[in-house]
PDB file of C-alpha atoms in Angstrom:
ATOM      1  CA  GLY A 154       0.000   0.000   0.000  1.00 83.00           C
ATOM      2  CA  GLU A 155       0.855   3.664  -0.002  1.00 88.00           C
ATOM      3  CA  ASN A 156       3.491   5.027   2.390  1.00 93.00           C
ATOM      4  CA  VAL A 157       3.929   8.747   3.023  1.00 96.00           C
ATOM      5  CA  GLU A 158       7.006  10.158   4.731  1.00 97.00           C
ATOM      6  CA  GLN A 159       6.977  13.724   6.060  1.00 98.00           C
ATOM      7  CA  HIS A 160       9.871  15.949   7.140  1.00 97.00           C
ATOM      8  CA  PRO A 161      10.754  17.696   9.348  1.00 97.00           C
ATOM      9  CA  SER A 162       8.820  16.499  12.397  1.00 96.00           C
ATOM     10  CA  THR A 163       9.254  19.914  14.035  1.00 97.00           C
ATOM     11  CA  LEU A 164       9.956  23.308  12.502  1.00 98.00           C
ATOM     12  CA  SER A 165      10.575  26.566  14.314  1.00 98.00           C
ATOM     13  CA  VAL A 166      10.690  29.895  12.439  1.00 98.00           C
ATOM     14  CA  GLN A 167      10.568  33.594  13.176  1.00 98.00           C
ATOM     15  CA  GLU A 168       7.496  35.566  12.206  1.00 98.00           C
ATOM     16  CA  GLY A 169       7.823  36.736   8.616  1.00 97.00           C
ATOM     17  CA  ASP A 170      10.130  33.889   7.575  1.00 97.00           C
ATOM     18  CA  SER A 171       9.144  31.141   5.165  1.00 98.00           C
ATOM     19  CA  ALA A 172       8.439  27.543   6.162  1.00 98.00           C
ATOM     20  CA  VAL A 173       8.799  24.478   3.958  1.00 98.00           C
ATOM     21  CA  ILE A 174       7.522  20.976   4.726  1.00 98.00           C
ATOM     22  CA  LYS A 175       8.333  18.048   2.453  1.00 98.00           C
ATOM     23  CA  CYS A 176       6.647  14.724   1.818  1.00 98.00           C
ATOM     24  CA  THR A 177       7.469  11.702  -0.277  1.00 98.00           C
ATOM     25  CA  TYR A 178       5.082   8.963  -1.348  1.00 96.00           C
ATOM     26  CA  SER A 179       5.625   5.443  -2.575  1.00 94.00           C
ATOM     27  CA  ASP A 180       2.689   4.624  -4.883  1.00 91.00           C
ATOM     28  CA  SER A 181       3.166   6.119  -8.338  1.00 91.00           C
ATOM     29  CA  ALA A 182      -0.595   5.703  -8.923  1.00 89.00           C
ATOM     30  CA  SER A 183      -1.427   8.262  -6.236  1.00 91.00           C
ATOM     31  CA  ASN A 184      -3.005  11.311  -7.815  1.00 90.00           C
ATOM     32  CA  TYR A 185      -4.399  13.526  -5.067  1.00 91.00           C
ATOM     33  CA  PHE A 186      -2.281  15.298  -2.433  1.00 94.00           C
ATOM     34  CA  PRO A 187      -3.957  17.441   0.230  1.00 94.00           C
ATOM     35  CA  TRP A 188      -2.399  19.332   3.114  1.00 97.00           C
ATOM     36  CA  TYR A 189      -4.180  19.677   6.441  1.00 97.00           C
ATOM     37  CA  LYS A 190      -3.630  22.005   9.386  1.00 97.00           C
ATOM     38  CA  GLN A 191      -4.609  20.789  12.836  1.00 96.00           C
ATOM     39  CA  GLU A 192      -4.908  23.013  15.881  1.00 96.00           C
ATOM     40  CA  LEU A 193      -5.039  21.694  19.415  1.00 93.00           C
ATOM     41  CA  GLY A 194      -8.318  19.971  20.217  1.00 91.00           C
ATOM     42  CA  LYS A 195      -9.658  20.315  16.680  1.00 94.00           C
ATOM     43  CA  GLY A 196      -9.925  18.128  13.635  1.00 95.00           C
ATOM     44  CA  PRO A 197      -7.636  18.592  10.631  1.00 96.00           C
ATOM     45  CA  GLN A 198      -8.638  21.400   8.287  1.00 95.00           C
ATOM     46  CA  LEU A 199      -7.809  21.345   4.594  1.00 95.00           C
ATOM     47  CA  ILE A 200      -5.567  24.271   3.618  1.00 97.00           C
ATOM     48  CA  ILE A 201      -4.597  23.377   0.062  1.00 96.00           C
ATOM     49  CA  ASP A 202      -4.602  20.381  -2.259  1.00 93.00           C
ATOM     50  CA  ILE A 203      -3.122  19.440  -5.601  1.00 92.00           C
ATOM     51  CA  ARG A 204      -3.915  16.853  -8.206  1.00 88.00           C
ATOM     52  CA  SER A 205      -1.334  14.954 -10.204  1.00 82.00           C
ATOM     53  CA  ASN A 206      -1.972  16.822 -13.439  1.00 82.00           C
ATOM     54  CA  VAL A 207      -0.723  20.049 -11.858  1.00 80.00           C
ATOM     55  CA  GLY A 208       2.828  20.900 -10.806  1.00 90.00           C
ATOM     56  CA  GLU A 209       2.138  23.856  -8.534  1.00 94.00           C
ATOM     57  CA  LYS A 210      -0.769  25.553  -6.844  1.00 93.00           C
ATOM     58  CA  LYS A 211      -0.843  28.754  -4.835  1.00 96.00           C
ATOM     59  CA  ASP A 212      -3.368  30.314  -2.483  1.00 94.00           C
ATOM     60  CA  GLN A 213      -2.227  33.626  -0.990  1.00 96.00           C
ATOM     61  CA  ARG A 214       0.678  32.801   1.371  1.00 97.00           C
ATOM     62  CA  ILE A 215       0.438  29.052   0.825  1.00 98.00           C
ATOM     63  CA  ALA A 216       1.756  27.059  -2.109  1.00 98.00           C
ATOM     64  CA  VAL A 217       2.190  23.390  -2.886  1.00 97.00           C
ATOM     65  CA  THR A 218       4.536  21.880  -5.455  1.00 97.00           C
ATOM     66  CA  LEU A 219       4.426  18.351  -6.840  1.00 96.00           C
ATOM     67  CA  ASN A 220       7.183  16.376  -8.536  1.00 95.00           C
ATOM     68  CA  LYS A 221       5.599  13.198  -9.880  1.00 92.00           C
ATOM     69  CA  THR A 222       8.841  11.807 -11.223  1.00 93.00           C
ATOM     70  CA  ALA A 223      10.521  11.997  -7.831  1.00 94.00           C
ATOM     71  CA  LYS A 224       7.279  11.245  -5.986  1.00 95.00           C
ATOM     72  CA  HIS A 225       7.506  14.153  -3.620  1.00 95.00           C
ATOM     73  CA  PHE A 226       5.459  17.223  -2.815  1.00 97.00           C
ATOM     74  CA  SER A 227       6.057  20.217  -0.605  1.00 98.00           C
ATOM     75  CA  LEU A 228       4.157  22.872   1.298  1.00 98.00           C
ATOM     76  CA  HIS A 229       5.491  26.408   1.295  1.00 98.00           C
ATOM     77  CA  ILE A 230       4.218  29.061   3.684  1.00 98.00           C
ATOM     78  CA  THR A 231       5.523  32.583   3.168  1.00 98.00           C
ATOM     79  CA  GLU A 232       5.420  35.535   5.545  1.00 98.00           C
ATOM     80  CA  THR A 233       4.587  33.257   8.456  1.00 98.00           C
ATOM     81  CA  GLN A 234       2.446  34.548  11.305  1.00 97.00           C
ATOM     82  CA  PRO A 235       2.029  33.262  14.869  1.00 97.00           C
ATOM     83  CA  GLU A 236      -1.429  31.962  13.964  1.00 97.00           C
ATOM     84  CA  ASP A 237       0.225  29.620  11.463  1.00 98.00           C
ATOM     85  CA  SER A 238       1.541  27.648  14.465  1.00 98.00           C
ATOM     86  CA  ALA A 239      -0.106  24.213  14.323  1.00 97.00           C
ATOM     87  CA  VAL A 240       0.495  20.637  13.214  1.00 96.00           C
ATOM     88  CA  TYR A 241       0.560  20.172   9.451  1.00 97.00           C
ATOM     89  CA  PHE A 242      -0.134  16.863   7.717  1.00 97.00           C
ATOM     90  CA  CYS A 243       0.429  15.866   4.136  1.00 97.00           C
ATOM     91  CA  ALA A 244      -1.545  13.006   2.618  1.00 96.00           C
ATOM     92  CA  ALA A 245      -1.970  11.037  -0.576  1.00 94.00           C
ATOM     93  CA  SER A 246      -4.674   8.965  -2.196  1.00 90.00           C
ATOM     94  CA  GLY A 247      -4.511   6.775  -5.241  1.00 75.00           C
ATOM     95  CA  ALA A 248      -6.241   6.224  -8.506  1.00 63.00           C
ATOM     96  CA  GLY A 249      -9.279   3.982  -8.442  1.00 65.00           C
ATOM     97  CA  THR A 250     -10.144   4.841  -4.876  1.00 71.00           C
ATOM     98  CA  SER A 251     -11.982   7.590  -3.091  1.00 76.00           C
ATOM     99  CA  TYR A 252     -10.152  10.884  -2.712  1.00 78.00           C
ATOM    100  CA  GLY A 253     -11.023  10.651   0.947  1.00 84.00           C
ATOM    101  CA  LYS A 254      -9.239   7.361   1.567  1.00 88.00           C
ATOM    102  CA  LEU A 255      -5.994   9.023   2.515  1.00 92.00           C
ATOM    103  CA  THR A 256      -2.602   7.899   3.725  1.00 94.00           C
ATOM    104  CA  PHE A 257      -1.179  10.585   5.986  1.00 96.00           C
ATOM    105  CA  GLY A 258       2.337  11.625   6.832  1.00 97.00           C
ATOM    106  CA  GLN A 259       3.375  11.712  10.493  1.00 96.00           C
ATOM    107  CA  GLY A 260       2.886  15.457  10.833  1.00 96.00           C
ATOM    108  CA  THR A 261       5.058  18.536  11.324  1.00 97.00           C
ATOM    109  CA  ILE A 262       4.744  20.738  14.394  1.00 96.00           C
ATOM    110  CA  LEU A 263       5.257  24.294  13.136  1.00 98.00           C
ATOM    111  CA  THR A 264       6.009  27.014  15.674  1.00 98.00           C
ATOM    112  CA  VAL A 265       6.142  30.640  14.545  1.00 98.00           C
ATOM    113  CA  HIS A 266       7.824  32.916  17.068  1.00 97.00           C
ATOM    114  CA  PRO A 267       6.645  36.548  17.226  1.00 94.00           C
TER     115      PRO A 267
ATOM    116  CA  GLY B  10     -22.976  26.289   7.626  1.00 56.00           C
ATOM    117  CA  ALA B  11     -22.760  23.506  10.207  1.00 82.00           C
ATOM    118  CA  GLY B  12     -19.720  21.281  10.053  1.00 93.00           C
ATOM    119  CA  VAL B  13     -19.226  17.637  10.926  1.00 96.00           C
ATOM    120  CA  SER B  14     -20.464  16.997  14.450  1.00 97.00           C
ATOM    121  CA  GLN B  15     -19.129  14.226  16.679  1.00 98.00           C
ATOM    122  CA  SER B  16     -20.281  13.053  20.081  1.00 97.00           C
ATOM    123  CA  PRO B  17     -19.236  12.618  22.747  1.00 98.00           C
ATOM    124  CA  SER B  18     -16.164  14.830  22.605  1.00 97.00           C
ATOM    125  CA  ASN B  19     -14.544  12.756  25.340  1.00 97.00           C
ATOM    126  CA  LYS B  20     -15.216   9.209  26.501  1.00 98.00           C
ATOM    127  CA  VAL B  21     -13.536   7.305  29.321  1.00 98.00           C
ATOM    128  CA  THR B  22     -14.342   3.624  29.571  1.00 98.00           C
ATOM    129  CA  GLU B  23     -13.075   0.581  31.365  1.00 97.00           C
ATOM    130  CA  LYS B  24     -11.213  -2.138  29.539  1.00 97.00           C
ATOM    131  CA  GLY B  25     -13.624  -4.750  28.228  1.00 98.00           C
ATOM    132  CA  LYS B  26     -16.614  -2.437  27.875  1.00 98.00           C
ATOM    133  CA  ASP B  27     -18.274  -1.561  24.559  1.00 98.00           C
ATOM    134  CA  VAL B  28     -18.419   2.035  23.294  1.00 98.00           C
ATOM    135  CA  GLU B  29     -20.369   3.831  20.583  1.00 98.00           C
ATOM    136  CA  LEU B  30     -19.149   6.979  18.891  1.00 98.00           C
ATOM    137  CA  ARG B  31     -21.478   9.122  16.807  1.00 98.00           C
ATOM    138  CA  CYS B  32     -20.927  11.240  13.716  1.00 98.00           C
ATOM    139  CA  ASP B  33     -23.294  13.696  12.030  1.00 96.00           C
ATOM    140  CA  PRO B  34     -21.864  14.596   8.614  1.00 95.00           C
ATOM    141  CA  ILE B  35     -22.420  17.837   6.763  1.00 94.00           C
ATOM    142  CA  SER B  36     -25.911  17.858   5.300  1.00 92.00           C
ATOM    143  CA  GLY B  37     -25.943  16.560   1.746  1.00 89.00           C
ATOM    144  CA  HIS B  38     -22.538  14.919   1.934  1.00 91.00           C
ATOM    145  CA  THR B  39     -22.814  11.404   0.550  1.00 90.00           C
ATOM    146  CA  ALA B  40     -19.395  10.136   1.601  1.00 92.00           C
ATOM    147  CA  LEU B  41     -18.470   9.528   5.239  1.00 94.00           C
ATOM    148  CA  TYR B  42     -15.149   8.364   6.664  1.00 95.00           C
ATOM    149  CA  TRP B  43     -13.785   7.310  10.032  1.00 97.00           C
ATOM    150  CA  TYR B  44     -10.140   7.832  10.944  1.00 98.00           C
ATOM    151  CA  ARG B  45      -8.183   7.146  14.097  1.00 97.00           C
ATOM    152  CA  GLN B  46      -5.430   9.421  15.397  1.00 97.00           C
ATOM    153  CA  SER B  47      -3.012   8.045  17.952  1.00 93.00           C
ATOM    154  CA  LEU B  48       0.446   9.041  19.092  1.00 82.00           C
ATOM    155  CA  GLY B  49       2.151   5.974  17.761  1.00 70.00           C
ATOM    156  CA  GLN B  50       0.286   5.503  14.494  1.00 73.00           C
ATOM    157  CA  GLY B  51      -0.655   8.996  13.338  1.00 82.00           C
ATOM    158  CA  LEU B  52      -3.838   9.348  11.295  1.00 93.00           C
ATOM    159  CA  GLU B  53      -5.168   5.996  10.048  1.00 95.00           C
ATOM    160  CA  PHE B  54      -8.106   5.294   7.749  1.00 95.00           C
ATOM    161  CA  LEU B  55     -10.690   2.967   9.279  1.00 97.00           C
ATOM    162  CA  ILE B  56     -13.832   2.767   7.132  1.00 96.00           C
ATOM    163  CA  TYR B  57     -15.622   4.595   4.313  1.00 93.00           C
ATOM    164  CA  PHE B  58     -19.308   4.832   3.386  1.00 93.00           C
ATOM    165  CA  GLN B  59     -20.555   6.094   0.037  1.00 89.00           C
ATOM    166  CA  GLY B  60     -24.281   6.314  -0.559  1.00 85.00           C
ATOM    167  CA  ASN B  61     -25.935   2.892  -0.560  1.00 84.00           C
ATOM    168  CA  SER B  62     -22.784   1.033  -1.580  1.00 87.00           C
ATOM    169  CA  ALA B  63     -21.172  -1.562   0.661  1.00 90.00           C
ATOM    170  CA  PRO B  64     -18.707   0.187   2.977  1.00 92.00           C
ATOM    171  CA  ASP B  65     -14.957  -0.074   2.508  1.00 93.00           C
ATOM    172  CA  LYS B  66     -13.883  -1.677   5.791  1.00 94.00           C
ATOM    173  CA  SER B  67     -10.287  -2.280   4.809  1.00 93.00           C
ATOM    174  CA  GLY B  68      -8.849  -0.108   7.583  1.00 94.00           C
ATOM    175  CA  LEU B  69     -10.639  -1.641  10.570  1.00 97.00           C
ATOM    176  CA  PRO B  70      -7.922  -3.052  12.858  1.00 95.00           C
ATOM    177  CA  SER B  71      -9.897  -5.993  14.236  1.00 95.00           C
ATOM    178  CA  ASP B  72     -13.364  -7.552  14.279  1.00 96.00           C
ATOM    179  CA  ARG B  73     -14.048  -5.694  17.538  1.00 98.00           C
ATOM    180  CA  PHE B  74     -14.553  -2.587  15.392  1.00 98.00           C
ATOM    181  CA  SER B  75     -17.699  -2.027  13.367  1.00 97.00           C
ATOM    182  CA  ALA B  76     -19.606   0.904  11.946  1.00 97.00           C
ATOM    183  CA  GLU B  77     -22.948   1.597  10.396  1.00 96.00           C
ATOM    184  CA  ARG B  78     -24.550   4.486   8.638  1.00 95.00           C
ATOM    185  CA  THR B  79     -28.303   4.774   8.903  1.00 84.00           C
ATOM    186  CA  GLY B  80     -30.380   6.550   6.298  1.00 81.00           C
ATOM    187  CA  GLY B  81     -27.302   7.762   4.493  1.00 78.00           C
ATOM    188  CA  SER B  82     -26.601  10.307   7.196  1.00 90.00           C
ATOM    189  CA  VAL B  83     -25.600   9.640  10.816  1.00 95.00           C
ATOM    190  CA  SER B  84     -22.904   7.069  11.459  1.00 97.00           C
ATOM    191  CA  THR B  85     -21.975   5.128  14.571  1.00 98.00           C
ATOM    192  CA  LEU B  86     -18.590   3.532  15.200  1.00 98.00           C
ATOM    193  CA  THR B  87     -18.759   0.711  17.743  1.00 98.00           C
ATOM    194  CA  ILE B  88     -15.793  -0.788  19.548  1.00 98.00           C
ATOM    195  CA  GLN B  89     -16.524  -3.979  21.469  1.00 98.00           C
ATOM    196  CA  ARG B  90     -14.497  -5.264  24.417  1.00 98.00           C
ATOM    197  CA  THR B  91     -12.283  -2.194  24.422  1.00 98.00           C
ATOM    198  CA  GLN B  92      -8.547  -2.564  24.997  1.00 97.00           C
ATOM    199  CA  GLN B  93      -6.039   0.036  26.210  1.00 96.00           C
ATOM    200  CA  GLU B  94      -4.506   0.206  22.728  1.00 95.00           C
ATOM    201  CA  ASP B  95      -7.875   1.478  21.452  1.00 96.00           C
ATOM    202  CA  SER B  96      -7.224   4.770  23.268  1.00 97.00           C
ATOM    203  CA  ALA B  97      -7.034   7.438  20.570  1.00 97.00           C
ATOM    204  CA  VAL B  98      -8.940  10.280  18.966  1.00 97.00           C
ATOM    205  CA  TYR B  99     -11.554   8.997  16.543  1.00 98.00           C
ATOM    206  CA  LEU B 100     -12.213  11.430  13.729  1.00 98.00           C
ATOM    207  CA  CYS B 101     -15.139  11.473  11.358  1.00 97.00           C
ATOM    208  CA  ALA B 102     -15.063  13.259   8.003  1.00 96.00           C
ATOM    209  CA  SER B 103     -17.446  13.759   5.132  1.00 94.00           C
ATOM    210  CA  SER B 104     -17.298  14.927   1.545  1.00 91.00           C
ATOM    211  CA  SER B 105     -19.843  15.841  -1.093  1.00 88.00           C
ATOM    212  CA  ASN B 106     -18.133  13.870  -3.844  1.00 79.00           C
ATOM    213  CA  PRO B 107     -15.641  11.081  -3.140  1.00 69.00           C
ATOM    214  CA  SER B 108     -14.200  11.410  -6.630  1.00 72.00           C
ATOM    215  CA  GLY B 109     -13.114  14.953  -6.361  1.00 68.00           C
ATOM    216  CA  SER B 110     -14.038  16.769  -3.200  1.00 78.00           C
ATOM    217  CA  PRO B 111     -11.900  17.199  -0.113  1.00 84.00           C
ATOM    218  CA  LEU B 112     -12.637  15.854   3.339  1.00 90.00           C
ATOM    219  CA  HIS B 113     -14.184  17.970   6.068  1.00 94.00           C
ATOM    220  CA  PHE B 114     -13.273  16.645   9.508  1.00 96.00           C
ATOM    221  CA  GLY B 115     -15.101  16.861  12.810  1.00 97.00           C
ATOM    222  CA  ASN B 116     -13.260  17.637  16.028  1.00 97.00           C
ATOM    223  CA  GLY B 117     -13.159  14.007  17.056  1.00 97.00           C
ATOM    224  CA  THR B 118     -13.973  11.884  20.076  1.00 98.00           C
ATOM    225  CA  ARG B 119     -11.097  11.333  22.486  1.00 97.00           C
ATOM    226  CA  LEU B 120     -11.423   7.770  23.792  1.00 98.00           C
ATOM    227  CA  THR B 121      -9.523   6.714  26.884  1.00 97.00           C
ATOM    228  CA  VAL B 122      -9.614   3.071  27.946  1.00 97.00           C
ATOM    229  CA  THR B 123      -8.550   2.527  31.558  1.00 96.00           C
TER     230      THR B 123
END
């Protein structure tokens, strides 16, 4: 089955800096790659997603890039703010299955210092 | 509008007892998913319901776990003869279209087995 590796496990940045989180996946048939943000005591919230026919997607301060050949994708957050502090998860799902049947990475704890 | 609602938010039970966890998906969402989040295993897929189709139970860890979805809406996850390793946060999610729409998660039920 699919395996998703996520790095780093923790990331500490100063407010205004950029943050980058990277994930690799094992199943070349995977074609949907969402990123979720989880705050303490809450469920994961989708922040951005990308499908395999697209190499990059941007939404304001957040961008995701996908390299299908290398089977890795990354989350980029620019101009970080303290409210960006949370746990971030990458995930992947494969062709022929529901987009919601996801394999998640282990998560990255992002801390943005004011 | 209203999001995915889960109850109870916290549940403490004794080892060997049965528990039922409830999920109310977003109105109109045909797909419903259960995930488990634990410290050692991260976020794991458990089961998926889509309309009137047979559920995808491929993620259930043992036959002590079962779930049903009545009337295409509310779902109940049942764990029989609970064990300490069942302690985790159980998350429910729904989507309007399993072929192309993202998951919307509830805030979960934190289960503690003593």
